[in-house]
Amino acid sequence: MTVRRIVTPWASAALVLTALLATSCAGDKDNDPSPAATSSSATPHGYVEGAQEAAEPQSRILLNDPDSGDSRVLDLTTGKVHRTAQVKGTVRLGTDGRFGYLHASGGTHVLDGGAWTVDHGDHVHYYSAAIRDVGELPADSRTQVRSDAVVTAVTSGGGRTVLYDRSKLEKGRIQSSRTLPHTYSGAVVPYEEHLLAFADESGATKLVVLDREGARVASPDVECEEPRGDAVTRRGVILGCAGGALLVRAQGGAFTAEEIPYGRDVPANERATAFRHRPGSDTLTAPAGDDGVWVLDVAERTWTRVETGPVVAVNTAGEGSPLLVLETDGSLHGYDIATGKQTARTRPLLTGGKRAGTDGGAPVIEVDRSRAYVNDPDGKKVLEIDYNDGLRIARTFDLDVKPVLMAETGR
């Protein structure tokens, strides 16, 4: 599929970015070691107070049953299951890589999964710490939460965004820093010490860049009809639009916005509106209606539609890995992205049979560098899949709750 590339420099081409996030390997002020730790030796490289560093990811899976309110954290390294606070009526479970956000009508419960990854580009640090319930955000079930290393942006269904101090969340406290003065469409996304947002102006929805105080610092001449869906990749931020996507990057002291159109008219019910991918990967996936999947290759700026059976969930590890599609037959299917051909298929994994649904009501596929995870609510289990070995079931984790909602942290 041929894709037209349009690079749109923003009007303020001389916009100079402030210094990159102060997350150097030596740690920041909040993570300074205690006097006892520094009296005998220098601070160890990558030191984080209260956390243990490991050579490999310390992945954990957050689970919730909306009916009973039972919540659990499954430690994929040890296989142990930890109990956490009950949260009833959860409609969505999101994560920013460390914290889980359980969205319910009465508020959003914040759960610290106690595992995270710090990517410095040329090397990576993996950490684990205590699992704990942080508390409640005063936000409705339509709230969208996006984070970076410094700030967590919480955008309500009405478009009001409150910024929270990320360092305080890491210490187990919920403390807002400010409320943005204007409302915006969709999630406000922290990126490169700024905030990306969509503002409705003169009948059009336009991309704007804000500083951390909420002041507009750039107004690019780029529109996005019906913005929905976003993902942060190493190549920039992908923002879903009716006609395709925008790739927003910080380059040479300024931001650029590049359109990645579908290349054809796509009905509303077949657009990519929620992206799934492996953290760190530049290959994004999304359902394309009832029986197809979109694959967005950010590096090549191309969309590919893969025809599948009826889709329940989709994901991929990217970089030559198979496209993973959980279909309504209850089986996990593997597809070659380049050819669209099915390459592997498991036995039915879902105890209850067909499990179609949307917005957290259906099982999901979580993917990391070597394994994929599928939740089977009725069977009270999570299955670990080796997607590089013909979709072999590597492990099965039996649970005492129905894992209706699932999200992986620590990647």
mmCIF file of C-alpha atoms in Angstrom:
data_model
loop_
_atom_site.group_PDB
_atom_site.id
_atom_site.type_symbol
_atom_site.label_atom_id
_atom_site.label_comp_id
_atom_site.label_asym_id
_atom_site.label_seq_id
_atom_site.Cartn_x
_atom_site.Cartn_y
_atom_site.Cartn_z
ATOM 1 C CA MET A 1 0.000 0.000 0.000
ATOM 2 C CA THR A 2 1.438 3.337 -1.030
ATOM 3 C CA VAL A 3 1.387 6.000 1.633
ATOM 4 C CA ARG A 4 1.738 9.711 0.997
ATOM 5 C CA ARG A 5 4.149 11.371 3.421
ATOM 6 C CA ILE A 6 3.531 14.908 4.593
ATOM 7 C CA VAL A 7 5.923 16.496 7.029
ATOM 8 C CA THR A 8 4.465 19.565 8.668
ATOM 9 C CA PRO A 9 6.939 21.725 10.557
ATOM 10 C CA TRP A 10 5.226 23.732 13.197
ATOM 11 C CA ALA A 11 4.932 27.458 12.850
ATOM 12 C CA SER A 12 7.454 28.066 15.595
ATOM 13 C CA ALA A 13 10.336 26.304 13.877
ATOM 14 C CA ALA A 14 12.712 27.867 16.316
ATOM 15 C CA LEU A 15 10.953 26.288 19.265
ATOM 16 C CA VAL A 16 13.724 25.101 21.503
ATOM 17 C CA LEU A 17 13.017 22.150 23.748
ATOM 18 C CA THR A 18 13.956 22.397 27.337
ATOM 19 C CA ALA A 19 16.465 19.949 28.745
ATOM 20 C CA LEU A 20 15.525 16.305 28.509
ATOM 21 C CA LEU A 21 13.876 14.711 31.505
ATOM 22 C CA ALA A 22 16.225 14.604 34.441
ATOM 23 C CA THR A 23 16.367 10.847 34.586
ATOM 24 C CA SER A 24 20.081 10.242 34.307
ATOM 25 C CA CYS A 25 21.475 6.903 35.325
ATOM 26 C CA ALA A 26 22.744 8.373 38.582
ATOM 27 C CA GLY A 27 19.175 9.043 39.696
ATOM 28 C CA ASP A 28 17.403 12.284 40.568
ATOM 29 C CA LYS A 29 16.980 14.230 43.762
ATOM 30 C CA ASP A 30 14.039 12.159 44.948
ATOM 31 C CA ASN A 31 16.101 8.994 44.533
ATOM 32 C CA ASP A 32 19.263 10.142 46.315
ATOM 33 C CA PRO A 33 20.619 7.386 48.545
ATOM 34 C CA SER A 34 20.588 7.778 52.292
ATOM 35 C CA PRO A 35 23.707 9.057 54.080
ATOM 36 C CA ALA A 36 24.397 5.529 55.239
ATOM 37 C CA ALA A 37 24.515 4.327 51.652
ATOM 38 C CA THR A 38 26.985 7.006 50.589
ATOM 39 C CA SER A 39 29.289 6.947 53.580
ATOM 40 C CA SER A 40 31.173 3.862 52.472
ATOM 41 C CA SER A 41 30.948 4.033 48.702
ATOM 42 C CA ALA A 42 29.605 6.054 45.792
ATOM 43 C CA THR A 43 25.995 5.624 44.705
ATOM 44 C CA PRO A 44 25.708 2.475 42.548
ATOM 45 C CA HIS A 45 24.915 3.043 38.884
ATOM 46 C CA GLY A 46 21.149 3.054 38.353
ATOM 47 C CA TYR A 47 20.346 3.227 42.059
ATOM 48 C CA VAL A 48 16.687 3.765 42.968
ATOM 49 C CA GLU A 49 15.789 4.083 46.622
ATOM 50 C CA GLY A 50 13.531 1.312 47.871
ATOM 51 C CA ALA A 51 13.845 -0.806 44.706
ATOM 52 C CA GLN A 52 15.911 -3.786 43.652
ATOM 53 C CA GLU A 53 17.619 -3.828 40.261
ATOM 54 C CA ALA A 54 17.685 -6.992 38.175
ATOM 55 C CA ALA A 55 19.340 -8.152 34.985
ATOM 56 C CA GLU A 56 15.997 -9.017 33.351
ATOM 57 C CA PRO A 57 12.481 -7.516 33.284
ATOM 58 C CA GLN A 58 10.502 -8.162 36.461
ATOM 59 C CA SER A 59 7.144 -8.410 34.738
ATOM 60 C CA ARG A 60 3.924 -8.586 36.703
ATOM 61 C CA ILE A 61 0.321 -8.965 35.598
ATOM 62 C CA LEU A 62 -2.478 -6.913 37.157
ATOM 63 C CA LEU A 63 -5.874 -8.631 37.311
ATOM 64 C CA ASN A 64 -9.391 -7.636 38.322
ATOM 65 C CA ASP A 65 -12.873 -9.153 38.414
ATOM 66 C CA PRO A 66 -15.392 -6.263 38.170
ATOM 67 C CA ASP A 67 -18.273 -8.289 39.640
ATOM 68 C CA SER A 68 -16.577 -9.411 42.846
ATOM 69 C CA GLY A 69 -14.047 -6.582 42.953
ATOM 70 C CA ASP A 70 -11.249 -9.086 43.590
ATOM 71 C CA SER A 71 -7.868 -7.842 42.379
ATOM 72 C CA ARG A 72 -4.578 -9.679 42.152
ATOM 73 C CA VAL A 73 -0.997 -9.137 40.970
ATOM 74 C CA LEU A 74 0.704 -12.135 39.361
ATOM 75 C CA ASP A 75 4.491 -12.067 39.572
ATOM 76 C CA LEU A 76 5.720 -13.713 36.382
ATOM 77 C CA THR A 77 9.230 -14.213 37.786
ATOM 78 C CA THR A 78 8.246 -16.098 40.940
ATOM 79 C CA GLY A 79 4.787 -17.302 39.968
ATOM 80 C CA LYS A 80 3.368 -15.898 43.207
ATOM 81 C CA VAL A 81 -0.014 -14.181 43.350
ATOM 82 C CA HIS A 82 -0.506 -11.109 45.575
ATOM 83 C CA ARG A 83 -3.829 -9.859 46.910
ATOM 84 C CA THR A 84 -4.659 -6.172 46.546
ATOM 85 C CA ALA A 85 -7.632 -3.954 47.396
ATOM 86 C CA GLN A 86 -11.073 -4.833 46.086
ATOM 87 C CA VAL A 87 -12.294 -2.603 43.256
ATOM 88 C CA LYS A 88 -15.862 -3.344 42.134
ATOM 89 C CA GLY A 89 -17.477 -2.159 38.938
ATOM 90 C CA THR A 90 -14.228 -1.645 37.033
ATOM 91 C CA VAL A 91 -14.910 -0.981 33.356
ATOM 92 C CA ARG A 92 -11.301 -0.598 32.180
ATOM 93 C CA LEU A 93 -7.825 -1.447 33.429
ATOM 94 C CA GLY A 94 -4.980 0.615 31.991
ATOM 95 C CA THR A 95 -1.300 0.872 32.786
ATOM 96 C CA ASP A 96 1.639 3.184 32.137
ATOM 97 C CA GLY A 97 4.217 0.437 32.599
ATOM 98 C CA ARG A 98 4.297 0.564 36.403
ATOM 99 C CA PHE A 99 0.950 1.729 37.760
ATOM 100 C CA GLY A 100 -2.403 0.152 37.052
ATOM 101 C CA TYR A 101 -5.462 2.393 36.713
ATOM 102 C CA LEU A 102 -8.747 0.652 37.486
ATOM 103 C CA HIS A 103 -11.491 2.881 36.105
ATOM 104 C CA ALA A 104 -14.910 2.626 37.756
ATOM 105 C CA SER A 105 -17.924 4.939 37.978
ATOM 106 C CA GLY A 106 -16.962 6.118 41.453
ATOM 107 C CA GLY A 107 -13.345 6.918 40.659
ATOM 108 C CA THR A 108 -10.076 5.493 39.414
ATOM 109 C CA HIS A 109 -8.090 3.255 41.748
ATOM 110 C CA VAL A 110 -4.292 3.472 41.427
ATOM 111 C CA LEU A 111 -2.314 0.279 41.986
ATOM 112 C CA ASP A 112 1.489 0.254 42.062
ATOM 113 C CA GLY A 113 2.509 -2.995 40.381
ATOM 114 C CA GLY A 114 5.985 -2.585 41.824
ATOM 115 C CA ALA A 115 7.853 -3.394 38.600
ATOM 116 C CA TRP A 116 9.124 -1.079 35.887
ATOM 117 C CA THR A 117 11.756 -0.510 33.230
ATOM 118 C CA VAL A 118 13.909 2.586 32.672
ATOM 119 C CA ASP A 119 15.137 2.800 29.078
ATOM 120 C CA HIS A 120 18.153 5.070 28.546
ATOM 121 C CA GLY A 121 18.460 4.240 24.848
ATOM 122 C CA ASP A 122 21.863 2.564 24.933
ATOM 123 C CA HIS A 123 21.035 0.477 28.018
ATOM 124 C CA VAL A 124 18.082 -0.470 30.187
ATOM 125 C CA HIS A 125 17.467 -0.807 33.942
ATOM 126 C CA TYR A 126 14.900 -3.245 35.400
ATOM 127 C CA TYR A 127 13.453 -2.640 38.857
ATOM 128 C CA SER A 128 11.118 -4.285 41.347
ATOM 129 C CA ALA A 129 9.638 -2.964 44.582
ATOM 130 C CA ALA A 130 6.721 -3.605 46.910
ATOM 131 C CA ILE A 131 3.236 -3.952 45.426
ATOM 132 C CA ARG A 132 0.840 -1.463 47.005
ATOM 133 C CA ASP A 133 -2.496 0.266 46.617
ATOM 134 C CA VAL A 134 -1.852 3.981 46.202
ATOM 135 C CA GLY A 135 -5.402 5.335 46.438
ATOM 136 C CA GLU A 136 -8.188 6.905 44.410
ATOM 137 C CA LEU A 137 -8.136 9.517 41.680
ATOM 138 C CA PRO A 138 -11.305 11.644 41.615
ATOM 139 C CA ALA A 139 -12.040 10.650 38.043
ATOM 140 C CA ASP A 140 -14.943 8.998 36.236
ATOM 141 C CA SER A 141 -14.943 5.758 34.248
ATOM 142 C CA ARG A 142 -14.281 7.616 30.980
ATOM 143 C CA THR A 143 -11.046 9.076 32.321
ATOM 144 C CA GLN A 144 -7.864 8.547 30.329
ATOM 145 C CA VAL A 145 -4.461 8.432 32.059
ATOM 146 C CA ARG A 146 -1.114 9.013 30.319
ATOM 147 C CA SER A 147 2.301 9.305 31.971
ATOM 148 C CA ASP A 148 5.977 9.922 31.478
ATOM 149 C CA ALA A 149 8.776 9.824 34.048
ATOM 150 C CA VAL A 150 7.767 13.133 35.634
ATOM 151 C CA VAL A 151 4.030 13.748 35.262
ATOM 152 C CA THR A 152 0.781 11.790 35.031
ATOM 153 C CA ALA A 153 -1.968 13.472 33.000
ATOM 154 C CA VAL A 154 -5.522 12.508 33.958
ATOM 155 C CA THR A 155 -8.113 13.638 31.388
ATOM 156 C CA SER A 156 -11.801 13.310 32.255
ATOM 157 C CA GLY A 157 -14.547 12.410 29.828
ATOM 158 C CA GLY A 158 -15.379 16.113 29.651
ATOM 159 C CA GLY A 159 -11.867 17.039 28.552
ATOM 160 C CA ARG A 160 -10.564 18.549 31.803
ATOM 161 C CA THR A 161 -6.988 17.495 32.555
ATOM 162 C CA VAL A 162 -5.325 17.366 35.953
ATOM 163 C CA LEU A 163 -1.568 16.801 36.230
ATOM 164 C CA TYR A 164 -0.204 14.660 39.057
ATOM 165 C CA ASP A 165 3.344 14.534 40.395
ATOM 166 C CA ARG A 166 4.744 11.191 39.282
ATOM 167 C CA SER A 167 7.421 11.147 41.994
ATOM 168 C CA LYS A 168 4.699 11.375 44.639
ATOM 169 C CA LEU A 169 2.838 8.416 43.110
ATOM 170 C CA GLU A 170 6.071 6.441 43.333
ATOM 171 C CA LYS A 171 6.159 7.239 47.045
ATOM 172 C CA GLY A 172 2.560 6.080 47.492
ATOM 173 C CA ARG A 173 0.875 9.502 47.523
ATOM 174 C CA ILE A 174 -1.626 11.086 45.158
ATOM 175 C CA GLN A 175 -0.853 14.786 44.817
ATOM 176 C CA SER A 176 -2.054 16.988 41.965
ATOM 177 C CA SER A 177 0.218 19.744 40.737
ATOM 178 C CA ARG A 178 -2.146 21.749 38.538
ATOM 179 C CA THR A 179 -5.272 21.679 36.375
ATOM 180 C CA LEU A 180 -4.935 22.733 32.748
ATOM 181 C CA PRO A 181 -6.907 25.914 32.024
ATOM 182 C CA HIS A 182 -8.689 24.584 28.927
ATOM 183 C CA THR A 183 -10.484 21.402 27.895
ATOM 184 C CA TYR A 184 -9.194 19.111 25.153
ATOM 185 C CA SER A 185 -10.466 16.273 22.977
ATOM 186 C CA GLY A 186 -9.133 12.849 23.872
ATOM 187 C CA ALA A 187 -6.190 12.018 26.089
ATOM 188 C CA VAL A 188 -3.500 14.597 26.859
ATOM 189 C CA VAL A 189 -0.166 12.861 26.270
ATOM 190 C CA PRO A 190 3.065 13.871 28.074
ATOM 191 C CA TYR A 191 5.995 13.867 25.658
ATOM 192 C CA GLU A 192 9.488 15.396 25.790
ATOM 193 C CA GLU A 193 8.692 17.662 28.771
ATOM 194 C CA HIS A 194 5.602 18.950 26.961
ATOM 195 C CA LEU A 195 1.971 17.905 26.559
ATOM 196 C CA LEU A 196 0.328 16.910 23.273
ATOM 197 C CA ALA A 197 -3.384 17.694 23.026
ATOM 198 C CA PHE A 198 -6.201 18.286 20.549
ATOM 199 C CA ALA A 199 -8.095 21.568 20.710
ATOM 200 C CA ASP A 200 -11.395 22.273 18.968
ATOM 201 C CA GLU A 201 -11.023 25.517 17.041
ATOM 202 C CA SER A 202 -13.279 27.008 14.354
ATOM 203 C CA GLY A 203 -15.008 23.709 13.720
ATOM 204 C CA ALA A 204 -11.756 21.753 13.377
ATOM 205 C CA THR A 205 -9.728 19.625 15.783
ATOM 206 C CA LYS A 206 -6.115 20.774 15.776
ATOM 207 C CA LEU A 207 -2.980 19.461 17.409
ATOM 208 C CA VAL A 208 -1.384 21.758 19.981
ATOM 209 C CA VAL A 209 1.678 21.557 22.202
ATOM 210 C CA LEU A 210 1.551 22.800 25.772
ATOM 211 C CA ASP A 211 4.222 23.335 28.365
ATOM 212 C CA ARG A 212 3.832 21.710 31.775
ATOM 213 C CA GLU A 213 2.017 24.799 33.042
ATOM 214 C CA GLY A 214 -0.655 24.340 30.368
ATOM 215 C CA ALA A 215 0.426 27.290 28.229
ATOM 216 C CA ARG A 216 0.365 26.752 24.480
ATOM 217 C CA VAL A 217 3.854 26.927 23.004
ATOM 218 C CA ALA A 218 3.051 25.865 19.430
ATOM 219 C CA SER A 219 -0.007 25.645 17.180
ATOM 220 C CA PRO A 220 0.867 23.500 14.178
ATOM 221 C CA ASP A 221 -1.194 23.740 11.049
ATOM 222 C CA VAL A 222 -2.356 20.149 11.226
ATOM 223 C CA GLU A 223 -5.829 18.772 11.866
ATOM 224 C CA CYS A 224 -7.049 15.412 13.130
ATOM 225 C CA GLU A 225 -10.653 14.510 12.537
ATOM 226 C CA GLU A 226 -12.170 12.400 15.321
ATOM 227 C CA PRO A 227 -8.958 11.789 17.305
ATOM 228 C CA ARG A 228 -8.953 8.428 19.063
ATOM 229 C CA GLY A 229 -6.118 6.184 20.182
ATOM 230 C CA ASP A 230 -2.488 6.976 20.953
ATOM 231 C CA ALA A 231 0.804 5.193 21.539
ATOM 232 C CA VAL A 232 4.305 6.295 22.509
ATOM 233 C CA THR A 233 7.082 4.646 20.497
ATOM 234 C CA ARG A 234 10.814 5.211 20.205
ATOM 235 C CA ARG A 235 10.175 7.102 16.975
ATOM 236 C CA GLY A 236 7.621 9.457 18.479
ATOM 237 C CA VAL A 237 3.963 9.570 19.473
ATOM 238 C CA ILE A 238 1.283 8.052 17.264
ATOM 239 C CA LEU A 239 -2.136 9.733 17.427
ATOM 240 C CA GLY A 240 -5.082 8.072 15.701
ATOM 241 C CA CYS A 241 -7.321 10.115 13.367
ATOM 242 C CA ALA A 242 -10.241 9.340 11.080
ATOM 243 C CA GLY A 243 -7.955 9.387 8.043
ATOM 244 C CA GLY A 244 -5.074 7.437 9.572
ATOM 245 C CA ALA A 245 -2.558 8.665 12.129
ATOM 246 C CA LEU A 246 -0.183 11.457 13.019
ATOM 247 C CA LEU A 247 3.423 10.799 14.026
ATOM 248 C CA VAL A 248 4.640 13.575 16.334
ATOM 249 C CA ARG A 249 8.371 13.878 17.045
ATOM 250 C CA ALA A 250 10.807 16.243 18.680
ATOM 251 C CA GLN A 251 13.632 16.942 16.245
ATOM 252 C CA GLY A 252 16.363 19.547 16.064
ATOM 253 C CA GLY A 253 14.879 21.802 18.696
ATOM 254 C CA ALA A 254 11.343 21.681 17.246
ATOM 255 C CA PHE A 255 8.408 19.323 16.929
ATOM 256 C CA THR A 256 7.241 17.872 13.616
ATOM 257 C CA ALA A 257 3.928 16.246 12.736
ATOM 258 C CA GLU A 258 3.782 13.704 9.905
ATOM 259 C CA GLU A 259 0.579 12.310 8.473
ATOM 260 C CA ILE A 260 0.347 8.555 7.870
ATOM 261 C CA PRO A 261 -2.942 8.159 5.962
ATOM 262 C CA TYR A 262 -4.673 4.853 5.367
ATOM 263 C CA GLY A 263 -4.393 5.499 1.638
ATOM 264 C CA ARG A 264 -8.064 4.757 1.085
ATOM 265 C CA ASP A 265 -11.464 5.526 2.564
ATOM 266 C CA VAL A 266 -12.013 3.509 5.736
ATOM 267 C CA PRO A 267 -15.512 3.220 7.302
ATOM 268 C CA ALA A 268 -15.786 4.474 10.864
ATOM 269 C CA ASN A 269 -16.294 0.975 12.272
ATOM 270 C CA GLU A 270 -13.043 -0.238 10.660
ATOM 271 C CA ARG A 271 -10.706 2.531 11.841
ATOM 272 C CA ALA A 272 -7.863 1.966 14.273
ATOM 273 C CA THR A 273 -9.069 3.524 17.521
ATOM 274 C CA ALA A 274 -7.073 1.637 20.186
ATOM 275 C CA PHE A 275 -3.466 0.618 19.605
ATOM 276 C CA ARG A 276 -1.761 -2.430 21.114
ATOM 277 C CA HIS A 277 1.970 -3.137 20.897
ATOM 278 C CA ARG A 278 4.995 -4.320 22.815
ATOM 279 C CA PRO A 279 6.563 -1.434 24.732
ATOM 280 C CA GLY A 280 9.607 -0.278 22.802
ATOM 281 C CA SER A 281 8.291 -1.655 19.514
ATOM 282 C CA ASP A 282 7.463 0.469 16.470
ATOM 283 C CA THR A 283 4.834 -1.965 15.181
ATOM 284 C CA LEU A 284 1.301 -1.132 16.325
ATOM 285 C CA THR A 285 -1.865 -3.189 15.981
ATOM 286 C CA ALA A 286 -5.588 -2.464 16.180
ATOM 287 C CA PRO A 287 -8.809 -4.230 15.172
ATOM 288 C CA ALA A 288 -10.041 -3.282 11.698
ATOM 289 C CA GLY A 289 -13.714 -4.004 12.089
ATOM 290 C CA ASP A 290 -15.077 -7.437 12.912
ATOM 291 C CA ASP A 291 -12.779 -9.661 10.886
ATOM 292 C CA GLY A 292 -9.544 -7.834 10.184
ATOM 293 C CA VAL A 293 -6.551 -6.228 11.869
ATOM 294 C CA TRP A 294 -4.546 -3.090 11.142
ATOM 295 C CA VAL A 295 -0.771 -3.184 11.476
ATOM 296 C CA LEU A 296 0.978 0.196 11.510
ATOM 297 C CA ASP A 297 4.710 0.075 10.814
ATOM 298 C CA VAL A 298 5.902 3.361 12.259
ATOM 299 C CA ALA A 299 9.397 3.009 10.793
ATOM 300 C CA GLU A 300 8.082 2.532 7.243
ATOM 301 C CA ARG A 301 5.032 4.806 7.711
ATOM 302 C CA THR A 302 2.732 2.150 6.282
ATOM 303 C CA TRP A 303 -0.597 0.587 7.169
ATOM 304 C CA THR A 304 -1.301 -3.074 6.389
ATOM 305 C CA ARG A 305 -4.686 -4.713 6.759
ATOM 306 C CA VAL A 306 -4.565 -8.425 7.599
ATOM 307 C CA GLU A 307 -7.751 -10.386 6.950
ATOM 308 C CA THR A 308 -8.492 -12.682 9.886
ATOM 309 C CA GLY A 309 -11.434 -14.384 11.505
ATOM 310 C CA PRO A 310 -13.678 -12.486 13.962
ATOM 311 C CA VAL A 311 -11.330 -10.604 16.306
ATOM 312 C CA VAL A 312 -11.463 -10.594 20.114
ATOM 313 C CA ALA A 313 -7.943 -9.252 20.774
ATOM 314 C CA VAL A 314 -4.748 -8.505 18.848
ATOM 315 C CA ASN A 315 -1.093 -7.702 19.535
ATOM 316 C CA THR A 316 2.421 -8.329 18.252
ATOM 317 C CA ALA A 317 5.987 -8.115 19.483
ATOM 318 C CA GLY A 318 6.994 -6.563 16.152
ATOM 319 C CA GLU A 319 10.424 -6.974 14.543
ATOM 320 C CA GLY A 320 9.524 -10.037 12.490
ATOM 321 C CA SER A 321 7.349 -11.661 15.156
ATOM 322 C CA PRO A 322 3.933 -13.058 14.255
ATOM 323 C CA LEU A 323 0.756 -11.059 14.469
ATOM 324 C CA LEU A 324 -1.212 -12.573 17.370
ATOM 325 C CA VAL A 325 -4.993 -12.624 17.050
ATOM 326 C CA LEU A 326 -7.381 -14.114 19.586
ATOM 327 C CA GLU A 327 -10.500 -14.983 17.615
ATOM 328 C CA THR A 328 -14.042 -15.850 18.611
ATOM 329 C CA ASP A 329 -13.310 -19.557 18.171
ATOM 330 C CA GLY A 330 -11.380 -19.197 21.443
ATOM 331 C CA SER A 331 -8.048 -19.962 19.771
ATOM 332 C CA LEU A 332 -4.949 -17.827 19.395
ATOM 333 C CA HIS A 333 -3.891 -17.467 15.761
ATOM 334 C CA GLY A 334 -0.519 -16.405 14.402
ATOM 335 C CA TYR A 335 -0.256 -14.530 11.086
ATOM 336 C CA ASP A 336 2.666 -13.469 8.940
ATOM 337 C CA ILE A 337 2.272 -9.697 8.687
ATOM 338 C CA ALA A 338 3.957 -9.435 5.285
ATOM 339 C CA THR A 339 1.874 -12.117 3.541
ATOM 340 C CA GLY A 340 -1.250 -12.137 5.693
ATOM 341 C CA LYS A 341 -1.091 -15.936 5.875
ATOM 342 C CA GLN A 342 -1.899 -17.850 9.037
ATOM 343 C CA THR A 343 1.218 -19.590 10.371
ATOM 344 C CA ALA A 344 0.042 -21.171 13.636
ATOM 345 C CA ARG A 345 -3.015 -21.810 15.766
ATOM 346 C CA THR A 346 -3.574 -23.057 19.306
ATOM 347 C CA ARG A 347 -6.333 -25.195 20.698
ATOM 348 C CA PRO A 348 -9.236 -23.182 22.152
ATOM 349 C CA LEU A 349 -7.853 -21.271 25.145
ATOM 350 C CA LEU A 350 -11.040 -19.756 26.517
ATOM 351 C CA THR A 351 -13.118 -21.932 28.829
ATOM 352 C CA GLY A 352 -16.331 -20.059 28.148
ATOM 353 C CA GLY A 353 -16.084 -20.386 24.368
ATOM 354 C CA LYS A 354 -16.643 -17.264 22.312
ATOM 355 C CA ARG A 355 -15.698 -14.088 24.141
ATOM 356 C CA ALA A 356 -16.259 -11.149 21.827
ATOM 357 C CA GLY A 357 -16.536 -7.713 23.406
ATOM 358 C CA THR A 358 -15.098 -4.228 23.730
ATOM 359 C CA ASP A 359 -13.671 -1.801 26.305
ATOM 360 C CA GLY A 360 -12.226 -4.337 28.683
ATOM 361 C CA GLY A 361 -15.124 -6.793 28.495
ATOM 362 C CA ALA A 362 -13.114 -9.263 26.434
ATOM 363 C CA PRO A 363 -9.785 -11.004 27.040
ATOM 364 C CA VAL A 364 -6.622 -9.242 25.898
ATOM 365 C CA ILE A 365 -3.182 -10.235 24.656
ATOM 366 C CA GLU A 366 -0.195 -8.804 26.516
ATOM 367 C CA VAL A 367 3.192 -9.136 24.812
ATOM 368 C CA ASP A 368 6.759 -8.767 26.013
ATOM 369 C CA ARG A 369 10.122 -9.659 24.469
ATOM 370 C CA SER A 370 9.700 -13.429 24.651
ATOM 371 C CA ARG A 371 6.171 -14.333 25.739
ATOM 372 C CA ALA A 372 2.525 -13.416 25.261
ATOM 373 C CA TYR A 373 -0.218 -13.674 27.889
ATOM 374 C CA VAL A 374 -3.924 -14.385 27.420
ATOM 375 C CA ASN A 375 -6.499 -14.195 30.222
ATOM 376 C CA ASP A 376 -9.213 -16.849 30.471
ATOM 377 C CA PRO A 377 -11.827 -15.347 32.847
ATOM 378 C CA ASP A 378 -14.211 -18.295 33.071
ATOM 379 C CA GLY A 379 -11.341 -20.738 33.495
ATOM 380 C CA LYS A 380 -9.755 -18.552 36.217
ATOM 381 C CA LYS A 381 -6.339 -18.681 34.611
ATOM 382 C CA VAL A 382 -3.724 -16.828 32.592
ATOM 383 C CA LEU A 383 -1.874 -18.628 29.825
ATOM 384 C CA GLU A 384 1.706 -17.867 28.850
ATOM 385 C CA ILE A 385 2.431 -18.350 25.138
ATOM 386 C CA ASP A 386 5.824 -18.768 23.475
ATOM 387 C CA TYR A 387 5.058 -16.983 20.230
ATOM 388 C CA ASN A 388 8.468 -17.889 18.770
ATOM 389 C CA ASP A 389 7.728 -21.618 19.114
ATOM 390 C CA GLY A 390 4.536 -22.138 17.169
ATOM 391 C CA LEU A 391 2.369 -20.542 19.878
ATOM 392 C CA ARG A 392 3.339 -23.204 22.403
ATOM 393 C CA ILE A 393 1.643 -22.908 25.804
ATOM 394 C CA ALA A 394 4.654 -22.471 28.088
ATOM 395 C CA ARG A 395 2.904 -22.031 31.451
ATOM 396 C CA THR A 396 -0.592 -21.902 32.888
ATOM 397 C CA PHE A 397 -1.274 -19.823 35.998
ATOM 398 C CA ASP A 398 -4.320 -21.017 37.956
ATOM 399 C CA LEU A 399 -6.038 -18.300 39.983
ATOM 400 C CA ASP A 400 -8.665 -17.950 42.694
ATOM 401 C CA VAL A 401 -10.400 -15.083 40.862
ATOM 402 C CA LYS A 402 -11.833 -14.471 37.427
ATOM 403 C CA PRO A 403 -9.201 -12.396 35.548
ATOM 404 C CA VAL A 404 -11.727 -10.444 33.495
ATOM 405 C CA LEU A 405 -9.395 -7.437 33.187
ATOM 406 C CA MET A 406 -5.640 -7.788 32.683
ATOM 407 C CA ALA A 407 -2.617 -5.527 32.131
ATOM 408 C CA GLU A 408 1.121 -6.230 32.249
ATOM 409 C CA THR A 409 3.636 -3.999 34.034
ATOM 410 C CA GLY A 410 7.416 -4.016 34.368
ATOM 411 C CA ARG A 411 8.209 -4.052 30.641
#
